[in-house]
Amino acid sequence: MIPAFFVLPKEGVKSLRPYLYEKLTSYEKENIYPFHMPGHKRRIKNLIENPYAIDITEIDGFDNLNDPQDIIKQSMEETAKFYGTKKTFYLVNGSTVGILAAITATCKRGDKILMARNCHKAVYNAVRLLELDPIYLPLTYIPERNMFGGIDEEKLCEILKKEEGIKAVIITSPTYEGIVMHIERIKMWINPYKIPLIVDEAHGAHFPFYENFPQSAIKKGADIVIQSLHKTMPAFTQTALLHICTDQISAEKVQDSISIYQSSSPSYLLMAGIEYAIHYGIENKNSFVEYEELLNCYRKKIQRLKNISLLEKEELKQYGAYDFDPCKLVIFFQNTKLTGNEISDILLKQYGLQMEMAERDYVIAISTICDSKEGFDRLYYALKDLDRKIEMENGEDSSNKQEKIHVMTDGQIKRYLPSKALEMKTKKCNLKEAKGAVCGSYIYIYPPGIPILVPGEQIKQSDIALIESYLESGFYVKGITREEIHDIMSVSEWEQAEPIHHERRMAIISSDYDIMSVSEREQAKPIHREQQIEKNNSNNEESSAVGQICYSITVIEENDRKRERNSV
């Protein structure tokens, strides 16, 4: 039964259909198994019969998360004792708030920050908001897997010697793929410079609860550690923790920064969910033992398949990785032309298994303490069936192998700070013609949200090739506009063309906006349809391009680049 409050009387509107609520309740009944976050996997019994009965605001006796003095303060102090931290903060707007707050507490406007390229987009947002100068920390490249590994410590030392005034170092550990960095060694290298180390441990919230998991950065020397409880523990989406682990960081500054970014009306249900997730982890030690046995059993089964393999700890050590989280099932497919995106679709549509993420060469399944044997069974038998089908295809076609497109290993060319680039005038440019231009927006795939290009970086041919490979493989690349060309015009012809009224679609129909800006459309002269110049002729070769798909990228206008030539 749909709650009555979903019907909203309004003049001219008799009711509002609860589309999202209906879709959620419908999805709950489908037989789709979640190998994705949140970590509770929708299997924890609801202890709250009526959540509305205990949904309150900051009333007497219930403290204030943004200025804790009473029960919330006591709760967070008990949590800090369990983790062994100087101070722990509850976050109800995800690790995003923790990352923004940590950087704000350690950096002033315009400071330099040393960050790994694979940092979460929240780090890039902090760089933008605080107008920081990002220095990128190189990662080692794993050629066998066509992916990145751990921090390149040699390059780290070179950067520390070369770049003066770095105010913070932030890295991601574990990565989306479960790769754990050598936190102790990284801290050792940066210690002489008295630079605080922030670790985004969003995907490692489960580490402190079981001794056979990789050790948390909390115990390895990090100054601030941020964890997303909802990713790998039985907690509600948006719940996270920020830990202050040393005396190098001011707790007052962190608290102040959190209160800036976090909701001023934090949910008590989410806060209670944070407590319960930690309580569950502490009280269910035997469940972690059973989960480890189950996980190891199915990892071994999957590794015995001929055309499918899992990322393993042993192959990562030579590439700067300190450890590996086995709870992440990073699944590679060999001897097939299918991409990770296509494999993910097959697993969902044919086997009812929803993956967490797809990359071009692999898919990721997140497993947690809340997964069932039935779930692991379904995944294994689906992979076994796919393995058999790949083998049959190879029998018919020995060349049935995906073309390898390598990830970027060369450095990016920074022309402007991201904050400056985002303020400059931009225009749309055909992706194929963008070499040498300066990018005017973030270009990335989400998840995980790691930028291919950052505003202010010069676009290289290798960037274009990588973006095109993702597009050809069926990925949605944020920042790239898909357009369908109906009239064939060169770029110069297009720029010289007379503006037309916005009621008539222009020669290009975009998936998310027209090429003209709103102001340009409002000022455009109306013309009659018969005045349109038809560039395509059914009798010439150009007609074959009608309906052709074109991709465009936002770049900084050349005139603006000249004016700001000395910005960086």
C-alpha positions as CSV (number, residue, x, y, z in Angstrom):
1,M,0.0,0.0,0.0
2,I,1.3,3.4,-1.0
3,P,1.6,5.9,1.9
4,A,-0.9,8.7,1.8
5,F,1.7,11.4,1.9
6,F,2.7,10.6,-1.7
7,V,-0.5,12.2,-2.9
8,L,0.2,16.0,-3.0
9,P,-2.8,18.1,-3.7
10,K,-2.0,21.2,-5.8
11,E,-4.0,23.6,-8.0
12,G,-4.3,21.9,-11.4
13,V,-2.7,18.6,-10.1
14,K,-4.9,16.1,-8.4
15,S,-2.1,13.7,-7.3
16,L,1.5,13.0,-7.8
17,R,2.4,9.4,-8.8
18,P,5.2,8.0,-6.7
19,Y,7.4,6.8,-9.6
20,L,10.6,6.1,-7.6
21,Y,8.8,4.4,-4.7
22,E,6.9,2.1,-7.2
23,K,10.1,1.3,-9.0
24,L,11.9,0.5,-5.8
25,T,9.2,-1.8,-4.5
26,S,8.9,-3.5,-7.9
27,Y,12.7,-4.0,-8.1
28,E,12.7,-5.6,-4.6
29,K,10.5,-8.3,-6.0
30,E,12.7,-9.1,-8.9
31,N,15.2,-11.9,-8.7
32,I,18.3,-9.8,-9.2
33,Y,21.2,-10.5,-6.9
34,P,23.3,-7.4,-5.9
35,F,27.0,-7.8,-6.3
36,H,27.3,-4.1,-5.6
37,M,27.1,-1.7,-2.7
38,P,25.5,-1.0,-0.2
39,G,27.1,-3.7,1.9
40,H,24.0,-4.9,3.6
41,K,22.9,-6.4,0.2
42,R,19.3,-5.8,1.2
43,R,19.4,-8.9,3.4
44,I,19.6,-7.4,6.9
45,K,16.3,-7.7,8.7
46,N,14.7,-4.3,9.4
47,L,14.8,-3.7,13.1
48,I,12.7,-0.6,12.7
49,E,9.0,-1.5,12.0
50,N,8.0,2.2,11.5
51,P,11.0,4.4,10.6
52,Y,8.8,7.5,10.8
53,A,8.2,7.0,14.5
54,I,11.8,7.6,15.3
55,D,12.7,10.2,12.6
56,I,13.4,13.3,14.6
57,T,15.4,16.5,14.4
58,E,17.8,18.1,17.0
59,I,15.4,18.1,19.9
60,D,16.2,18.2,23.7
61,G,18.2,15.2,24.8
62,F,19.4,14.2,21.3
63,D,22.4,16.4,20.8
64,N,23.5,18.0,17.4
65,L,25.8,16.2,15.0
66,N,27.4,19.4,13.8
67,D,28.2,20.5,17.4
68,P,28.1,17.3,19.5
69,Q,28.0,17.8,23.3
70,D,26.0,14.9,24.6
71,I,24.8,11.6,23.4
72,I,26.3,11.9,19.9
73,K,29.6,13.0,21.3
74,Q,29.6,10.0,23.7
75,S,28.7,7.6,20.8
76,M,31.6,9.0,18.6
77,E,34.0,8.8,21.5
78,E,33.2,5.1,22.0
79,T,33.6,4.5,18.3
80,A,37.0,6.2,18.4
81,K,38.1,3.8,21.2
82,F,37.2,0.8,19.1
83,Y,39.1,2.1,16.1
84,G,42.0,3.4,18.2
85,T,41.8,6.9,16.8
86,K,42.3,10.4,18.3
87,K,38.8,11.3,17.2
88,T,36.1,9.9,14.9
89,F,33.3,11.8,13.2
90,Y,30.0,10.4,11.9
91,L,29.2,11.4,8.3
92,V,25.7,11.3,6.8
93,N,26.5,12.7,3.4
94,G,29.0,10.0,2.5
95,S,32.8,10.0,2.3
96,T,32.4,12.9,-0.1
97,V,31.9,15.2,2.9
98,G,34.9,13.6,4.7
99,I,37.2,14.2,1.7
100,L,36.0,17.8,1.3
101,A,36.4,18.5,5.0
102,A,39.8,16.9,5.3
103,I,41.3,18.9,2.4
104,T,39.6,22.1,3.6
105,A,41.1,21.6,7.1
106,T,44.6,21.0,5.8
107,C,44.8,23.4,2.7
108,K,44.3,27.1,2.2
109,R,43.0,28.7,-1.0
110,G,45.6,28.4,-3.7
111,D,47.8,25.8,-2.0
112,K,49.5,22.8,-3.7
113,I,48.1,19.3,-3.0
114,L,49.8,16.1,-4.0
115,M,47.2,13.6,-5.2
116,A,47.0,10.3,-7.0
117,R,45.3,10.5,-10.4
118,N,42.8,7.8,-9.3
119,C,41.4,9.9,-6.5
120,H,37.6,10.2,-6.2
121,K,35.9,13.1,-7.9
122,A,35.3,14.7,-4.5
123,V,39.0,15.4,-4.4
124,Y,38.8,17.1,-7.7
125,N,35.8,19.1,-6.5
126,A,37.9,20.2,-3.5
127,V,40.6,21.3,-5.8
128,R,38.1,23.4,-7.7
129,L,36.4,24.9,-4.7
130,L,39.7,25.9,-3.0
131,E,41.4,26.8,-6.2
132,L,44.2,24.4,-5.4
133,D,47.2,23.5,-7.6
134,P,47.1,19.7,-8.0
135,I,50.4,17.9,-8.4
136,Y,49.7,14.3,-9.7
137,L,51.3,11.3,-8.0
138,P,52.2,8.7,-10.6
139,L,51.0,5.1,-10.2
140,T,52.7,2.0,-11.4
141,Y,51.3,0.4,-14.6
142,I,50.4,-3.3,-14.7
143,P,50.8,-4.3,-18.4
144,E,49.4,-7.8,-17.9
145,R,46.1,-6.4,-16.6
146,N,46.1,-3.0,-18.4
147,M,45.4,-1.2,-15.2
148,F,47.2,0.8,-12.5
149,G,48.8,-0.6,-9.3
150,G,50.4,1.1,-6.3
151,I,52.2,4.4,-5.8
152,D,55.4,4.9,-7.7
153,E,57.6,5.6,-4.7
154,E,60.6,6.7,-6.8
155,K,58.5,9.4,-8.5
156,L,57.0,10.4,-5.1
157,C,60.5,11.2,-3.8
158,E,61.3,13.2,-6.9
159,I,58.1,15.3,-6.6
160,L,58.7,16.0,-2.9
161,K,62.2,17.3,-3.7
162,K,61.1,19.3,-6.7
163,E,57.8,20.8,-5.5
164,E,57.9,23.2,-2.6
165,G,54.9,24.1,-0.5
166,I,52.8,21.0,-0.8
167,K,50.2,21.2,2.1
168,A,48.6,17.7,1.9
169,V,49.0,14.3,0.3
170,I,45.8,12.3,-0.5
171,I,45.7,8.8,-1.9
172,T,43.0,6.1,-2.4
173,S,43.6,2.8,-0.6
174,P,42.1,0.4,-1.3
175,T,41.3,1.4,-4.9
176,Y,38.1,0.4,-6.5
177,E,39.8,-2.8,-7.6
178,G,40.9,-3.6,-4.0
179,I,44.6,-2.6,-4.4
180,V,46.0,-1.5,-1.0
181,M,48.9,1.0,-1.0
182,H,52.0,0.8,1.2
183,I,50.8,3.5,3.6
184,E,53.8,3.1,6.0
185,R,56.4,3.7,3.3
186,I,54.4,6.6,1.8
187,K,54.2,8.2,5.3
188,M,57.9,7.6,5.8
189,W,58.8,9.5,2.6
190,I,56.6,12.5,3.4
191,N,57.3,12.8,7.1
192,P,60.5,14.9,6.8
193,Y,58.4,17.5,5.0
194,K,55.7,17.6,7.7
195,I,52.9,17.0,5.2
196,P,49.7,15.4,6.5
197,L,48.6,12.2,4.7
198,I,44.9,11.8,4.0
199,V,43.8,8.3,3.0
200,D,40.5,7.7,1.2
201,E,39.7,4.3,2.6
202,A,36.1,4.4,1.4
203,H,36.2,0.8,0.1
204,G,38.0,-0.5,3.2
205,A,35.5,0.1,6.0
206,H,35.4,-3.6,6.7
207,F,39.2,-3.9,7.3
208,P,39.2,-3.2,11.1
209,F,36.6,-5.9,11.9
210,Y,38.6,-9.0,10.9
211,E,42.3,-9.8,11.3
212,N,42.6,-11.6,8.0
213,F,41.5,-8.5,6.0
214,P,44.3,-6.0,5.0
215,Q,45.2,-3.7,7.8
216,S,43.5,-0.3,7.8
217,A,45.5,2.9,7.1
218,I,44.4,3.9,10.6
219,K,47.1,1.6,12.0
220,K,49.7,2.4,9.3
221,G,50.5,6.0,10.0
222,A,47.8,8.0,8.1
223,D,46.8,11.3,9.6
224,I,43.2,11.3,8.4
225,V,41.3,8.2,7.2
226,I,37.9,8.3,5.6
227,Q,35.7,5.2,5.3
228,S,32.3,4.5,3.7
229,L,30.5,2.1,6.0
230,H,27.7,1.8,3.4
231,K,30.1,0.3,0.8
232,T,31.2,-2.8,2.5
233,M,29.4,-3.0,5.8
234,P,25.6,-3.4,6.7
235,A,24.9,0.3,6.7
236,F,22.5,2.7,4.9
237,T,23.7,4.5,1.8
238,Q,25.4,7.8,2.6
239,T,26.9,6.7,6.0
240,A,30.6,7.1,6.5
241,L,33.3,7.9,9.1
242,L,36.2,10.4,9.3
243,H,39.0,9.4,11.6
244,I,41.7,11.7,12.9
245,C,44.7,9.4,13.7
246,T,47.5,11.7,14.8
247,D,48.1,15.0,16.5
248,Q,49.2,16.6,13.3
249,I,45.6,17.5,12.4
250,S,43.4,20.0,14.3
251,A,40.2,18.3,15.3
252,E,38.5,21.7,15.6
253,K,39.3,22.6,12.0
254,V,38.0,19.3,10.8
255,Q,34.8,19.6,12.8
256,D,34.3,23.1,11.4
257,S,34.9,21.9,7.9
258,I,32.5,19.0,8.3
259,S,29.8,21.4,9.4
260,I,30.2,23.5,6.2
261,Y,29.7,20.6,3.8
262,Q,27.4,18.3,5.8
263,S,23.6,18.8,6.0
264,S,22.5,21.1,8.8
265,S,19.6,18.6,9.3
266,P,21.4,15.3,9.6
267,S,19.2,12.1,9.7
268,Y,19.1,10.4,13.1
269,L,18.1,7.2,11.3
270,L,21.4,7.3,9.4
271,M,23.3,8.1,12.6
272,A,21.7,5.1,14.3
273,G,22.5,3.0,11.2
274,I,26.2,3.9,11.7
275,E,26.1,2.7,15.3
276,Y,24.3,-0.5,14.3
277,A,26.8,-1.3,11.4
278,I,29.7,-1.0,13.8
279,H,27.9,-3.0,16.5
280,Y,27.1,-5.7,13.9
281,G,30.7,-6.0,12.9
282,I,31.9,-6.3,16.5
283,E,29.3,-8.8,17.5
284,N,29.5,-11.1,14.5
285,K,33.1,-12.3,14.4
286,N,32.0,-15.8,13.5
287,S,30.2,-14.5,10.5
288,F,33.4,-13.0,9.2
289,V,35.1,-16.4,9.5
290,E,32.2,-18.1,7.6
291,Y,32.3,-15.4,5.0
292,E,36.1,-15.8,4.5
293,E,35.7,-19.6,4.0
294,L,32.8,-19.0,1.5
295,L,34.8,-16.3,-0.4
296,N,38.0,-18.4,-0.7
297,C,36.0,-21.4,-1.9
298,Y,34.4,-19.5,-4.7
299,R,37.5,-17.6,-5.7
300,K,39.3,-20.9,-6.2
301,K,36.4,-22.2,-8.3
302,I,36.4,-19.2,-10.5
303,Q,40.2,-19.3,-10.9
304,R,39.8,-22.8,-12.4
305,L,37.8,-21.5,-15.3
306,K,39.7,-21.4,-18.6
307,N,38.8,-18.0,-20.1
308,I,38.0,-16.1,-16.8
309,S,40.4,-15.0,-14.1
310,L,40.5,-13.0,-10.9
311,L,42.9,-10.3,-9.8
312,E,45.1,-11.8,-7.1
313,K,47.5,-10.4,-4.5
314,E,50.5,-12.3,-5.8
315,E,50.6,-10.6,-9.1
316,L,50.4,-7.1,-7.6
317,K,53.4,-7.0,-5.3
318,Q,55.9,-6.0,-8.0
319,Y,53.7,-3.1,-9.0
320,G,53.8,-1.1,-5.8
321,A,50.8,-2.8,-4.1
322,Y,51.2,-3.6,-0.4
323,D,48.1,-5.8,-0.1
324,F,44.9,-6.8,-1.8
325,D,41.3,-7.0,-0.6
326,P,40.0,-10.4,-1.7
327,C,36.4,-9.2,-1.1
328,K,36.6,-7.4,-4.4
329,L,36.1,-9.9,-7.3
330,V,37.8,-8.2,-10.2
331,I,36.8,-10.5,-13.0
332,F,38.8,-10.6,-16.3
333,F,37.7,-12.3,-19.5
334,Q,40.3,-13.7,-21.9
335,N,39.9,-14.8,-25.5
336,T,36.7,-12.9,-26.3
337,K,35.8,-9.7,-28.1
338,L,33.3,-8.9,-25.4
339,T,34.1,-5.8,-23.3
340,G,33.5,-5.5,-19.6
341,N,30.5,-3.3,-20.3
342,E,29.0,-6.0,-22.5
343,I,29.8,-8.8,-20.0
344,S,28.1,-6.7,-17.2
345,D,24.9,-6.4,-19.4
346,I,24.9,-10.1,-20.1
347,L,25.3,-11.0,-16.4
348,L,22.3,-8.7,-15.6
349,K,20.0,-9.6,-18.4
350,Q,20.6,-13.3,-18.8
351,Y,21.6,-14.3,-15.2
352,G,20.0,-11.7,-13.0
353,L,23.3,-10.5,-11.5
354,Q,24.0,-6.8,-11.0
355,M,27.7,-5.9,-11.0
356,E,29.2,-2.9,-9.2
357,M,31.2,-1.6,-12.0
358,A,32.4,-2.4,-15.5
359,E,35.7,-1.3,-17.1
360,R,36.7,-2.0,-20.6
361,D,38.7,-5.1,-19.7
362,Y,37.0,-6.3,-16.5
363,V,34.0,-6.2,-14.3
364,I,33.9,-5.8,-10.5
365,A,31.6,-7.7,-8.1
366,I,31.6,-6.4,-4.5
367,S,31.2,-9.1,-1.9
368,T,30.6,-8.5,1.8
369,I,29.8,-10.3,5.0
370,C,26.1,-10.1,4.1
371,D,26.4,-12.1,0.8
372,S,24.8,-15.6,0.7
373,K,26.0,-18.9,-0.6
374,E,23.1,-18.8,-3.1
375,G,24.5,-15.5,-4.4
376,F,28.0,-16.9,-4.8
377,D,26.5,-20.0,-6.5
378,R,24.6,-17.9,-9.0
379,L,27.7,-15.9,-9.8
380,Y,29.9,-19.0,-10.2
381,Y,27.5,-20.9,-12.5
382,A,26.9,-17.8,-14.6
383,L,30.7,-17.4,-15.1
384,K,31.0,-21.1,-15.8
385,D,28.4,-20.9,-18.4
386,L,30.0,-17.8,-20.0
387,D,33.4,-19.6,-19.9
388,R,31.8,-22.5,-21.9
389,K,30.3,-20.1,-24.4
390,I,33.6,-18.3,-24.9
391,E,35.3,-21.7,-25.5
392,M,32.7,-22.7,-28.1
393,E,33.2,-19.3,-29.9
394,N,36.9,-19.8,-29.9
395,G,36.4,-23.2,-31.5
396,E,34.6,-21.5,-34.4
397,D,36.9,-18.4,-34.6
398,S,40.5,-18.6,-33.3
399,S,40.9,-14.8,-33.8
400,N,38.0,-14.1,-31.4
401,K,39.9,-11.8,-29.1
402,Q,39.2,-8.3,-27.9
403,E,41.6,-5.6,-29.3
404,K,43.6,-4.2,-26.4
405,I,43.3,-0.4,-25.8
406,H,45.9,0.7,-23.3
407,V,45.1,3.0,-20.4
408,M,47.0,6.3,-20.3
409,T,50.5,6.0,-18.8
410,D,51.9,9.3,-20.1
411,G,51.5,12.4,-18.0
412,Q,48.9,15.1,-18.6
413,I,49.9,18.6,-19.8
414,K,48.5,21.2,-17.4
415,R,47.9,24.6,-19.1
416,Y,45.7,26.2,-16.4
417,L,44.5,25.4,-12.9
418,P,41.2,23.6,-13.0
419,S,39.5,26.4,-11.1
420,K,40.7,29.0,-13.7
421,A,39.9,26.8,-16.6
422,L,36.3,26.4,-15.4
423,E,35.8,30.2,-15.4
424,M,37.1,30.6,-19.0
425,K,35.0,30.8,-22.1
426,T,34.4,27.5,-23.8
427,K,33.0,26.1,-27.0
428,K,32.1,22.7,-28.4
429,C,34.6,20.9,-30.6
430,N,34.5,17.7,-32.6
431,L,36.3,15.1,-30.5
432,K,38.3,13.9,-33.5
433,E,39.6,17.5,-34.1
434,A,40.3,18.3,-30.4
435,K,44.0,17.4,-30.3
436,G,46.0,20.3,-28.9
437,A,43.0,22.1,-27.5
438,V,42.6,22.7,-23.8
439,C,39.9,20.8,-22.1
440,G,37.1,22.9,-20.5
441,S,35.3,20.2,-18.4
442,Y,35.8,17.0,-16.5
443,I,35.8,13.9,-18.7
444,Y,35.3,10.6,-16.8
445,I,33.4,7.4,-16.5
446,Y,31.3,6.9,-13.4
447,P,31.8,4.7,-11.5
448,P,34.5,5.2,-10.4
449,G,34.7,8.9,-11.5
450,I,38.4,9.0,-12.2
451,P,39.0,11.8,-14.7
452,I,40.5,11.0,-18.1
453,L,40.9,14.7,-18.6
454,V,40.7,17.6,-16.1
455,P,39.7,21.2,-17.0
456,G,42.9,23.1,-18.0
457,E,44.7,20.1,-19.4
458,Q,45.8,19.9,-23.1
459,I,44.1,17.2,-25.1
460,K,46.5,14.6,-26.6
461,Q,45.8,12.1,-29.3
462,S,46.1,9.3,-26.7
463,D,43.3,11.0,-24.7
464,I,41.1,11.0,-27.8
465,A,41.9,7.4,-28.6
466,L,41.0,6.3,-25.0
467,I,37.7,8.2,-25.0
468,E,36.8,6.8,-28.4
469,S,37.6,3.3,-27.2
470,Y,35.2,3.7,-24.3
471,L,32.5,5.1,-26.5
472,E,32.9,2.3,-29.0
473,S,32.6,-0.2,-26.2
474,G,29.2,1.2,-25.1
475,F,30.3,3.3,-22.1
476,Y,28.7,6.6,-21.2
477,V,31.6,9.1,-20.9
478,K,30.6,12.1,-18.8
479,G,31.5,15.4,-20.4
480,I,31.2,14.0,-24.0
481,T,28.1,15.0,-25.9
482,R,26.6,12.6,-28.4
483,E,25.2,14.3,-31.5
484,E,23.4,13.2,-34.6
485,I,24.4,15.1,-37.7
486,H,21.6,15.6,-40.2
487,D,23.1,18.4,-42.4
488,I,26.7,18.0,-43.4
489,M,28.7,21.1,-42.6
490,S,32.3,21.7,-41.9
491,V,33.3,23.4,-38.7
492,S,34.0,26.7,-40.6
493,E,30.7,26.5,-42.4
494,W,28.9,25.9,-39.1
495,E,30.5,28.9,-37.4
496,Q,29.6,31.2,-40.4
497,A,26.0,29.9,-40.6
498,E,23.2,32.4,-39.8
499,P,21.6,31.8,-36.4
500,I,18.2,30.2,-36.5
501,H,15.2,30.3,-34.3
502,H,15.3,27.8,-31.4
503,E,11.9,26.4,-32.3
504,R,13.6,24.7,-35.2
505,R,16.1,22.2,-34.1
506,M,19.6,23.0,-35.5
507,A,21.5,20.8,-37.8
508,I,22.7,18.9,-34.8
509,I,20.4,17.2,-32.4
510,S,22.1,16.7,-29.0
511,S,21.3,14.1,-26.4
512,D,21.4,16.6,-23.6
513,Y,21.5,20.1,-25.0
514,D,21.6,22.1,-28.3
515,I,24.9,23.4,-29.6
516,M,23.7,27.0,-29.1
517,S,23.6,28.5,-25.6
518,V,20.3,29.7,-24.2
519,S,21.3,33.4,-24.8
520,E,22.3,32.6,-28.4
521,R,19.0,30.9,-29.1
522,E,17.0,33.8,-27.6
523,Q,18.8,36.3,-29.9
524,A,18.6,34.1,-33.0
525,K,16.6,35.3,-36.0
526,P,13.6,33.2,-36.9
527,I,13.7,31.7,-40.3
528,H,11.2,29.6,-42.3
529,R,11.8,25.9,-42.8
530,E,12.0,26.4,-46.6
531,Q,14.9,28.7,-46.1
532,Q,17.0,25.9,-44.7
533,I,20.0,25.1,-46.9
534,E,20.0,21.4,-47.4
535,K,23.6,20.2,-47.5
536,N,22.9,16.6,-48.3
537,N,21.8,15.4,-51.8
538,S,20.4,12.0,-52.4
539,N,22.5,11.8,-55.6
540,N,25.9,12.6,-54.0
541,E,28.3,10.7,-51.7
542,E,27.6,13.1,-48.8
543,S,24.1,11.7,-48.4
544,S,25.5,8.6,-46.7
545,A,26.4,10.7,-43.7
546,V,22.8,11.6,-42.8
547,G,22.2,10.4,-39.3
548,Q,25.9,10.0,-38.6
549,I,26.9,10.1,-34.9
550,C,29.4,12.7,-33.8
551,Y,30.9,13.3,-30.4
552,S,31.9,16.7,-29.1
553,I,34.1,17.8,-26.2
554,T,34.1,21.2,-24.4
555,V,37.3,23.1,-24.9
556,I,38.5,26.6,-24.0
557,E,38.2,29.2,-26.7
558,E,41.5,30.2,-28.3
559,N,41.0,34.0,-27.6
560,D,40.5,33.3,-23.9
561,R,43.6,31.1,-23.9
562,K,45.7,34.0,-25.2
563,R,44.4,36.4,-22.6
564,E,45.2,33.9,-19.8
565,R,48.5,32.7,-21.3
566,N,50.5,33.2,-18.1
567,S,47.9,31.8,-15.7
568,V,50.0,28.8,-14.9
